[in-house]
Coordinates of C-alpha atoms and ligand atoms in Angstrom, one line a residue:
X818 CA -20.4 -32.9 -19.3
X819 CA -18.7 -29.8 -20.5
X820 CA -17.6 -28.0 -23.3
X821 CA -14.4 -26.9 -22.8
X822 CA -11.5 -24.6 -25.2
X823 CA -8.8 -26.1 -24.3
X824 CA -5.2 -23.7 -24.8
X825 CA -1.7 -25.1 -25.2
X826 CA -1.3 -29.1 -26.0
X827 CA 2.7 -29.3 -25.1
X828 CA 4.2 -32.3 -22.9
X829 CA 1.4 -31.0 -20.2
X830 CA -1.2 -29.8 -22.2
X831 CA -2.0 -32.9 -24.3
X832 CA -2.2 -35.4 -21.8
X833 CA -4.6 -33.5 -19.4
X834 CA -6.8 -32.6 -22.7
X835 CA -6.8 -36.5 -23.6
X836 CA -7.8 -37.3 -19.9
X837 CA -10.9 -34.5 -20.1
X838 CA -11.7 -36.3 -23.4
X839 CA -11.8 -39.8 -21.9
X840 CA -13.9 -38.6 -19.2
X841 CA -17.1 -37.5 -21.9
X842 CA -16.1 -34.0 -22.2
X843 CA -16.3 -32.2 -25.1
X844 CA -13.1 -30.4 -26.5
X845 CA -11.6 -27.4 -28.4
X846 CA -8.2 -27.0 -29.0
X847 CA -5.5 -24.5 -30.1
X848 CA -1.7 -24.7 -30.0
X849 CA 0.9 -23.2 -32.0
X850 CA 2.0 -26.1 -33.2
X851 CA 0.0 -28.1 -35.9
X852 CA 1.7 -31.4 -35.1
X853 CA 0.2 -30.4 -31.4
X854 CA -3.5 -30.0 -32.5
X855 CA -3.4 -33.1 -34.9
X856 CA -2.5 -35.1 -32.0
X857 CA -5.3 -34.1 -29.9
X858 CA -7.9 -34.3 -32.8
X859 CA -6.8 -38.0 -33.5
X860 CA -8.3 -38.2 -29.7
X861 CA -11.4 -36.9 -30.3
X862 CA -11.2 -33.1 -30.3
X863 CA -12.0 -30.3 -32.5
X864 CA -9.2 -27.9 -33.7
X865 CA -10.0 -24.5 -33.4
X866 CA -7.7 -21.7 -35.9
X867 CA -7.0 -19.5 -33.0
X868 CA -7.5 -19.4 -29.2
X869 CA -10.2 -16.9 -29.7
X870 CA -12.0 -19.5 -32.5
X871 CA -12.1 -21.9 -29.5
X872 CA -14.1 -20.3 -27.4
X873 CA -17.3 -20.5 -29.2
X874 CA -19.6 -22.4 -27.0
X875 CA -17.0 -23.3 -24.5
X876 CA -18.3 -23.1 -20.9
X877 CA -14.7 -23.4 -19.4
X878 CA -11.2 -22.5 -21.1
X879 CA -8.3 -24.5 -19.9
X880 CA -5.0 -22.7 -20.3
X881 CA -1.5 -24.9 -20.1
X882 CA 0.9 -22.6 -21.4
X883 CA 5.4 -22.4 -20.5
X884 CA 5.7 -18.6 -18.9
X885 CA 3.7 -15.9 -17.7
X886 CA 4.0 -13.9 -21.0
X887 CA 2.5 -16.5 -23.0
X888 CA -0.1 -16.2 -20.1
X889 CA -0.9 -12.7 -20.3
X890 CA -0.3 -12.3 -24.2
X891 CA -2.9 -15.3 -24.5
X892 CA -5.7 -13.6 -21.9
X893 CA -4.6 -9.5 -22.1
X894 CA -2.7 -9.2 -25.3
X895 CA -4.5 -8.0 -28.8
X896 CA -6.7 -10.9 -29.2
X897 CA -6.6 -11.0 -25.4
X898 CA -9.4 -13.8 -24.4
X899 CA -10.5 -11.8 -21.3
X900 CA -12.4 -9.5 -23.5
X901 CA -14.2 -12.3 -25.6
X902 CA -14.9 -14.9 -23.6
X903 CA -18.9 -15.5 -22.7
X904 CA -20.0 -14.0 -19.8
X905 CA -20.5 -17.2 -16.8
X906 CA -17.6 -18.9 -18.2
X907 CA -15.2 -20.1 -16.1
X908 CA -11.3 -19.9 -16.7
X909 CA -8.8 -22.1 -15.4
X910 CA -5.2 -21.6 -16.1
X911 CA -3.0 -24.3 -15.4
X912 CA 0.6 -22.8 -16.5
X913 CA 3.4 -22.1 -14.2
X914 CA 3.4 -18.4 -14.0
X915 CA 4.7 -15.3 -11.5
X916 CA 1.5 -15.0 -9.2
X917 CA 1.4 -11.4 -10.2
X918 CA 0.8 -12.0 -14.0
X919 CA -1.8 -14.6 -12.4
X920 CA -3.1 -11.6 -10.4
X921 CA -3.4 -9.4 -13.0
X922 CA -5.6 -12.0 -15.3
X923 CA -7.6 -12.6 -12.2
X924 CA -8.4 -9.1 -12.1
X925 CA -9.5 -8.6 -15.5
X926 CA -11.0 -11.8 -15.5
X927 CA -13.4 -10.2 -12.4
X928 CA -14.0 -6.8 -13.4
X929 CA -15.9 -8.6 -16.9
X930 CA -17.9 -10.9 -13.9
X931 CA -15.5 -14.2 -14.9
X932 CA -14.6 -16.8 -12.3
X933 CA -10.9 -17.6 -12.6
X934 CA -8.4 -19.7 -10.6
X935 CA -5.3 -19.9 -11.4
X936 CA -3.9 -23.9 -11.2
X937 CA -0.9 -24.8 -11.2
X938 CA 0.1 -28.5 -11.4
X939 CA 2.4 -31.0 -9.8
X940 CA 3.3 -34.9 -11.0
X941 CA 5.1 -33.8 -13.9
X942 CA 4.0 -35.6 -17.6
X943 CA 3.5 -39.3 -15.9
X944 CA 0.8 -37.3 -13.7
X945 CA -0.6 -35.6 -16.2
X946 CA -0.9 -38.9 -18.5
X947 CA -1.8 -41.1 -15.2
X948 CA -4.5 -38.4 -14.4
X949 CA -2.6 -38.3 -10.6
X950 CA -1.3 -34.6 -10.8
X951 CA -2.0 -32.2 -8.1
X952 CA -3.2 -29.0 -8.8
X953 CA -2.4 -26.6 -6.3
X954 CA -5.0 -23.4 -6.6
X955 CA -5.3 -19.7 -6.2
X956 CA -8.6 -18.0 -6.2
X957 CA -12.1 -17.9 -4.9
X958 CA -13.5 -20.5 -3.0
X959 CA -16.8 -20.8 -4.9
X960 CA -14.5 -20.3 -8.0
X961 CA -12.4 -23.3 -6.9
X962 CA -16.0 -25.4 -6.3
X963 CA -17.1 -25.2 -9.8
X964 CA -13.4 -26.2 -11.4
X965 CA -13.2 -29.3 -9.1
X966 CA -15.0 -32.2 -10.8
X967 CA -13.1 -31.4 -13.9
X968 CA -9.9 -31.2 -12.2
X969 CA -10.7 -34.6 -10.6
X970 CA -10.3 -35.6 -13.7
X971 CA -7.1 -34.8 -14.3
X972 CA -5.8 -35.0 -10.8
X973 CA -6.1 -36.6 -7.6
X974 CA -5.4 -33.9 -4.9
X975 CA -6.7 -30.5 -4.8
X976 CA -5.3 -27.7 -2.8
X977 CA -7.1 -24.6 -2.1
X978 CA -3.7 -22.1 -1.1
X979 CA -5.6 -19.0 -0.6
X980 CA -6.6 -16.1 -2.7
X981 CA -5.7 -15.4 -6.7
X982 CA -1.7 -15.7 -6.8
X983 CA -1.5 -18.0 -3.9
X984 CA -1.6 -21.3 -6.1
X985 CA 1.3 -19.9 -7.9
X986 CA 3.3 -18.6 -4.7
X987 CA 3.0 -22.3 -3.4
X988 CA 3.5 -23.9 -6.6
X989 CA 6.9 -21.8 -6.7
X990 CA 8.1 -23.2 -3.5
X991 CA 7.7 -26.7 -4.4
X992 CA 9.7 -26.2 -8.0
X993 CA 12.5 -24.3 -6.0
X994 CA 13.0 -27.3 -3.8
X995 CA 12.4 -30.1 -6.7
X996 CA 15.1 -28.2 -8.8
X997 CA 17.6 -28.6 -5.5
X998 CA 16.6 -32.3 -5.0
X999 CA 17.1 -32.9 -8.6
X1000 CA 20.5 -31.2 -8.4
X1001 CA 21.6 -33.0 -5.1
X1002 CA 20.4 -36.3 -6.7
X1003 CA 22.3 -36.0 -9.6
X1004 CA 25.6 -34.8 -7.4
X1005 CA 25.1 -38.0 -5.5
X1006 CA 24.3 -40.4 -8.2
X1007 CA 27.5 -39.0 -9.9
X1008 CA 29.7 -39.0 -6.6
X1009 CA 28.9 -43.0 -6.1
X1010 CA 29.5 -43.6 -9.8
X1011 CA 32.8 -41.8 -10.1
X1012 CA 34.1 -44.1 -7.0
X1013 CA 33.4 -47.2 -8.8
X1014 CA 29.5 -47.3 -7.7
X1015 CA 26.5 -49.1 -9.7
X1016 CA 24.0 -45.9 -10.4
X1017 CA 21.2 -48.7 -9.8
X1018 CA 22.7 -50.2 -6.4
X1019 CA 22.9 -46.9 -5.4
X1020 CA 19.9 -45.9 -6.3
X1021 CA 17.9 -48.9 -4.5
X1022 CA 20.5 -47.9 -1.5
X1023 CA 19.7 -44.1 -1.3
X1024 CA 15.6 -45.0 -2.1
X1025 CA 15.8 -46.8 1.2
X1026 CA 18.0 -44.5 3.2
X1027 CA 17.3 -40.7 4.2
X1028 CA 18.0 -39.3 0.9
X1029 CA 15.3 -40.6 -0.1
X1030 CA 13.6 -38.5 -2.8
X1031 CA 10.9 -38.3 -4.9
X1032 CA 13.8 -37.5 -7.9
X1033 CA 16.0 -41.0 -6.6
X1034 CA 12.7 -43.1 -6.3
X1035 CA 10.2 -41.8 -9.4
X1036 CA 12.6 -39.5 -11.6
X1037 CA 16.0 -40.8 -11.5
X1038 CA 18.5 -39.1 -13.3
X1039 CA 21.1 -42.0 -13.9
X1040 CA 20.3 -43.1 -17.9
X1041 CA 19.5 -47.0 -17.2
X1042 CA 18.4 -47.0 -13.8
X1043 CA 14.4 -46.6 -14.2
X1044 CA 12.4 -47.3 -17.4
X1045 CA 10.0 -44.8 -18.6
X1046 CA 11.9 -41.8 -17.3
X1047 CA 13.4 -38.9 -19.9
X1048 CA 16.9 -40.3 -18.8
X1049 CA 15.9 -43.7 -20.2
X1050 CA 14.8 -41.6 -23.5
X1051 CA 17.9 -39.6 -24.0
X1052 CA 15.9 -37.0 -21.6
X1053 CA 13.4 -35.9 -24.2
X1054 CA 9.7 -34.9 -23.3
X1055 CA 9.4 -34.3 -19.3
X1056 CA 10.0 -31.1 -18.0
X1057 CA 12.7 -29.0 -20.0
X1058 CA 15.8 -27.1 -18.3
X1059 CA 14.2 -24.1 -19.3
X1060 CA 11.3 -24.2 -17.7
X1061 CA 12.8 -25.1 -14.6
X1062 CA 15.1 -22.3 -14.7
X1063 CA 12.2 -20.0 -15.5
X1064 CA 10.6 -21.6 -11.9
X1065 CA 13.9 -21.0 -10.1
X1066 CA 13.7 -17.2 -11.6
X1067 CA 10.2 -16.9 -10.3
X1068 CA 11.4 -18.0 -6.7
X1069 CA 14.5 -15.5 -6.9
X1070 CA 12.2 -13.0 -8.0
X1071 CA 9.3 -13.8 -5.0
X1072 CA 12.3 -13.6 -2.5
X1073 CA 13.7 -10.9 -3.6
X1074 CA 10.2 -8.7 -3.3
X1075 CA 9.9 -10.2 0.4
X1076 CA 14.0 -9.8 1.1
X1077 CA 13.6 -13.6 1.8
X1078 CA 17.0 -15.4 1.5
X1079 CA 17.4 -18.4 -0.7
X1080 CA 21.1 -19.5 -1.0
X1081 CA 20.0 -23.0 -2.0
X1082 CA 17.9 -21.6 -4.7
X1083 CA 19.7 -19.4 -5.9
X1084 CA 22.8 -22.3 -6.5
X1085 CA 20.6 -23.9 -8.4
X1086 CA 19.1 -21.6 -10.6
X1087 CA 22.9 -20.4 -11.5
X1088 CA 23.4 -24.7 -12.4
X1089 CA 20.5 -25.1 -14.6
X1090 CA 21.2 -21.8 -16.3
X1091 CA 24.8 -22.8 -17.3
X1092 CA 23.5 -26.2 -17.8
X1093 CA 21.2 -24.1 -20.3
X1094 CA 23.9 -21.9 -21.7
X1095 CA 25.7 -24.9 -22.8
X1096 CA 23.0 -26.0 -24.9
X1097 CA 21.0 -28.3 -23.2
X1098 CA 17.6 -25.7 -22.3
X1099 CA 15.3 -28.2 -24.4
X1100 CA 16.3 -31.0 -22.7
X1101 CA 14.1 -32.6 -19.3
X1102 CA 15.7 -31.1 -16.4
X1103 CA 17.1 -34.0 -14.9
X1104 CA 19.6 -34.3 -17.6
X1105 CA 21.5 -31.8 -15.0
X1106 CA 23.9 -34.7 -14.2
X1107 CA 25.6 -34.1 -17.3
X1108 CA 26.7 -30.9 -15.7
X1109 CA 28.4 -33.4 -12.8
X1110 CA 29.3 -36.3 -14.4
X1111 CA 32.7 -37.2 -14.7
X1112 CA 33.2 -37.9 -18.6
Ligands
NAD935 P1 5.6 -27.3 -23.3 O1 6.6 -26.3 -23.8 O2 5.8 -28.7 -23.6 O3 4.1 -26.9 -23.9 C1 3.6 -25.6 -24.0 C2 2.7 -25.5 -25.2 O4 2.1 -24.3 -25.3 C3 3.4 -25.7 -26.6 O5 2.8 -26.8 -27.3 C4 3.3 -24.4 -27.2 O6 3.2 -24.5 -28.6 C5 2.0 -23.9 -26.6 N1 1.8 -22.4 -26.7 C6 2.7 -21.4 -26.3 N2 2.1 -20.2 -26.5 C7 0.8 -20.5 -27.0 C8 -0.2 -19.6 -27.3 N3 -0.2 -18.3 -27.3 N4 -1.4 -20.2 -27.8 C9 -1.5 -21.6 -27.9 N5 -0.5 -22.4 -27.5 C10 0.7 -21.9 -27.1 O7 5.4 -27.0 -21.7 P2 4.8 -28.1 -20.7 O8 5.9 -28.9 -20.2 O9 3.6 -28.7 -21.2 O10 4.5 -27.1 -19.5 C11 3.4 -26.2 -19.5 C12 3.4 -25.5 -18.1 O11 3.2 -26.5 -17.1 C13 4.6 -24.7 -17.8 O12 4.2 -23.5 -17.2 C14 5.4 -25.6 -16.9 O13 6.3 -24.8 -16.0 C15 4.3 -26.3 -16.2 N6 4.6 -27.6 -15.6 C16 5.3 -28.6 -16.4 C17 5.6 -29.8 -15.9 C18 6.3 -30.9 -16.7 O14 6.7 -31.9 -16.2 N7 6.5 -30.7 -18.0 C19 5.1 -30.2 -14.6 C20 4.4 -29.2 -13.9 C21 4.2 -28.0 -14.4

């Protein structure tokens, strides 16, 4: 068993920590939020005061933070954790990021003699809480080896995408095409119910047909259809707009450095930024049919 500081305890964060402490690991945690820390404590963890209070001890820091700044304030910045953490610790950082802010940890992380990966995640919070997320990983093999019972833990499929960066670059692809399934979902959910449709026929239809999805068949957008979904909880908790728009900047950005084209992309970054812009940035992305729906 390990003892691991444990960074960032949002709709990710805390179910992943809860899994690590349900699997005999010992845990310290910091978040911004109080409310975020009690939560965890209740579960059996210690609250650290800062990020850099939680390292005492730790043999691994866990990172699950929203954007690449967060990322390198929380590693690089004034308190910067690169600096203080024990040497032969390992660091695994789970947040979404650009892969070159998750290069430019990596580096710092090796010239001080620290193994890092960085980790990024795929099953959204029912993964995270189920312990079924994927983690799709950037970094050194050997690095990779010694993270992989504890991400076992959390997850059940591990993919090793190549060097520091890569689990980011791969991770970016997949959220580019989620955010245009979830968009396309949502159109066609919409269509169907604007021309007299039920949303749940439909979706049993569509589940069965080729549009299938993993948005139409796990995530569905239509409030009513599925239980346990944000849209059957006014789209609250999940995976906010924001951070889905952040994912579809980091694909514009990637193709931009590589002169790649992404038209599909790029249509839905533009939807879930005016869906943002009209106030809805907090809510879980699939709350993007209200930008379709006939009212
Ligand atoms: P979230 O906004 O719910 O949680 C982020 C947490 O980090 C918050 O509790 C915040 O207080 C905390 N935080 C921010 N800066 C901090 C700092 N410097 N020190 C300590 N805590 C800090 O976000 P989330 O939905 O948990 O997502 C986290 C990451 O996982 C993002 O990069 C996101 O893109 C990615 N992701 C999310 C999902 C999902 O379904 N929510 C799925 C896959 C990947």
């Amino acid at each position: 068993m390990s003892h691991i500081a444990f960074i960032g305890l949002g709709n990710m964060g805390a179910p992943m920590a809860q899994n690590l402490l349900k699997a005999g690991h010992t845990l310290t945690v910091f978040d911004l939020q109080q409310a975020a820390i009690d939560k965890a404590v209740a579960a059996g963890a210690r609250a650290a005061a800062s990020a850099a209070a939680a390292l005492t001890g730790a043999e691994v820091v866990i990172s699950m933070l929203p954007a690449s700044q967060h990322v390198e304030s929380l590693y690089l910045g004034e308190q910067g954790l690169i600096a203080r953490i024990a040497p032969g610790t390992l660091v695994i950082d789970c947040s979404t990021i650009s892969p070159a802010s998750a290069r430019k940890v990596a580096d710092a992380a090796a010239a001080r003699g620290l193994d890092m990966i960085d980790a990024p995640v795929s099953g959204g919070v029912g993964g995270a809480v189920a312990g079924t997320l994927t983690f799709i990983v950037g970094g050194q093999a050997q690095a990779l080896d010694r993270a992989r019972p504890l991400l076992a833990q959390m997850g059940k499929n591990i993919f090793h995408a190549g060097g520091s960066g890569a689990g980011q670059t791969a991770k970016i692809c997949n959220n580019m095409l989620l955010g245009i399934l979830m968009a396309g979902t949502a159109e066609a959910l919409a269509l169907g119910v604007a021309n007299g449709l039920d949303p749940a026929v439909l979706s049993d239809i569509m589940s069965k047909s080729s549009g299938r999805n993993w948005a139409i068949e796990l995530y569905n957008p239509f409030p009513g259809v599925m239980p346990n979904v944000p849209a059957a909880n006014g789209y609250a908790g999940g995976f906010g707009v924001d951070l889905m728009l952040k994912d579809l900047g980091l694909a514009a950005e990637a193709a931009m450095s590589t002169r790649a084209s992404i038209p599909l992309g790029e249509m839905a970054r533009n939807l879930y930024s005016m869906h943002s812009q009209h106030g809805a940035g907090g809510l879980d992305f699939s709350s993007i049919l209200q930008l379709v729906q006939k009212r």
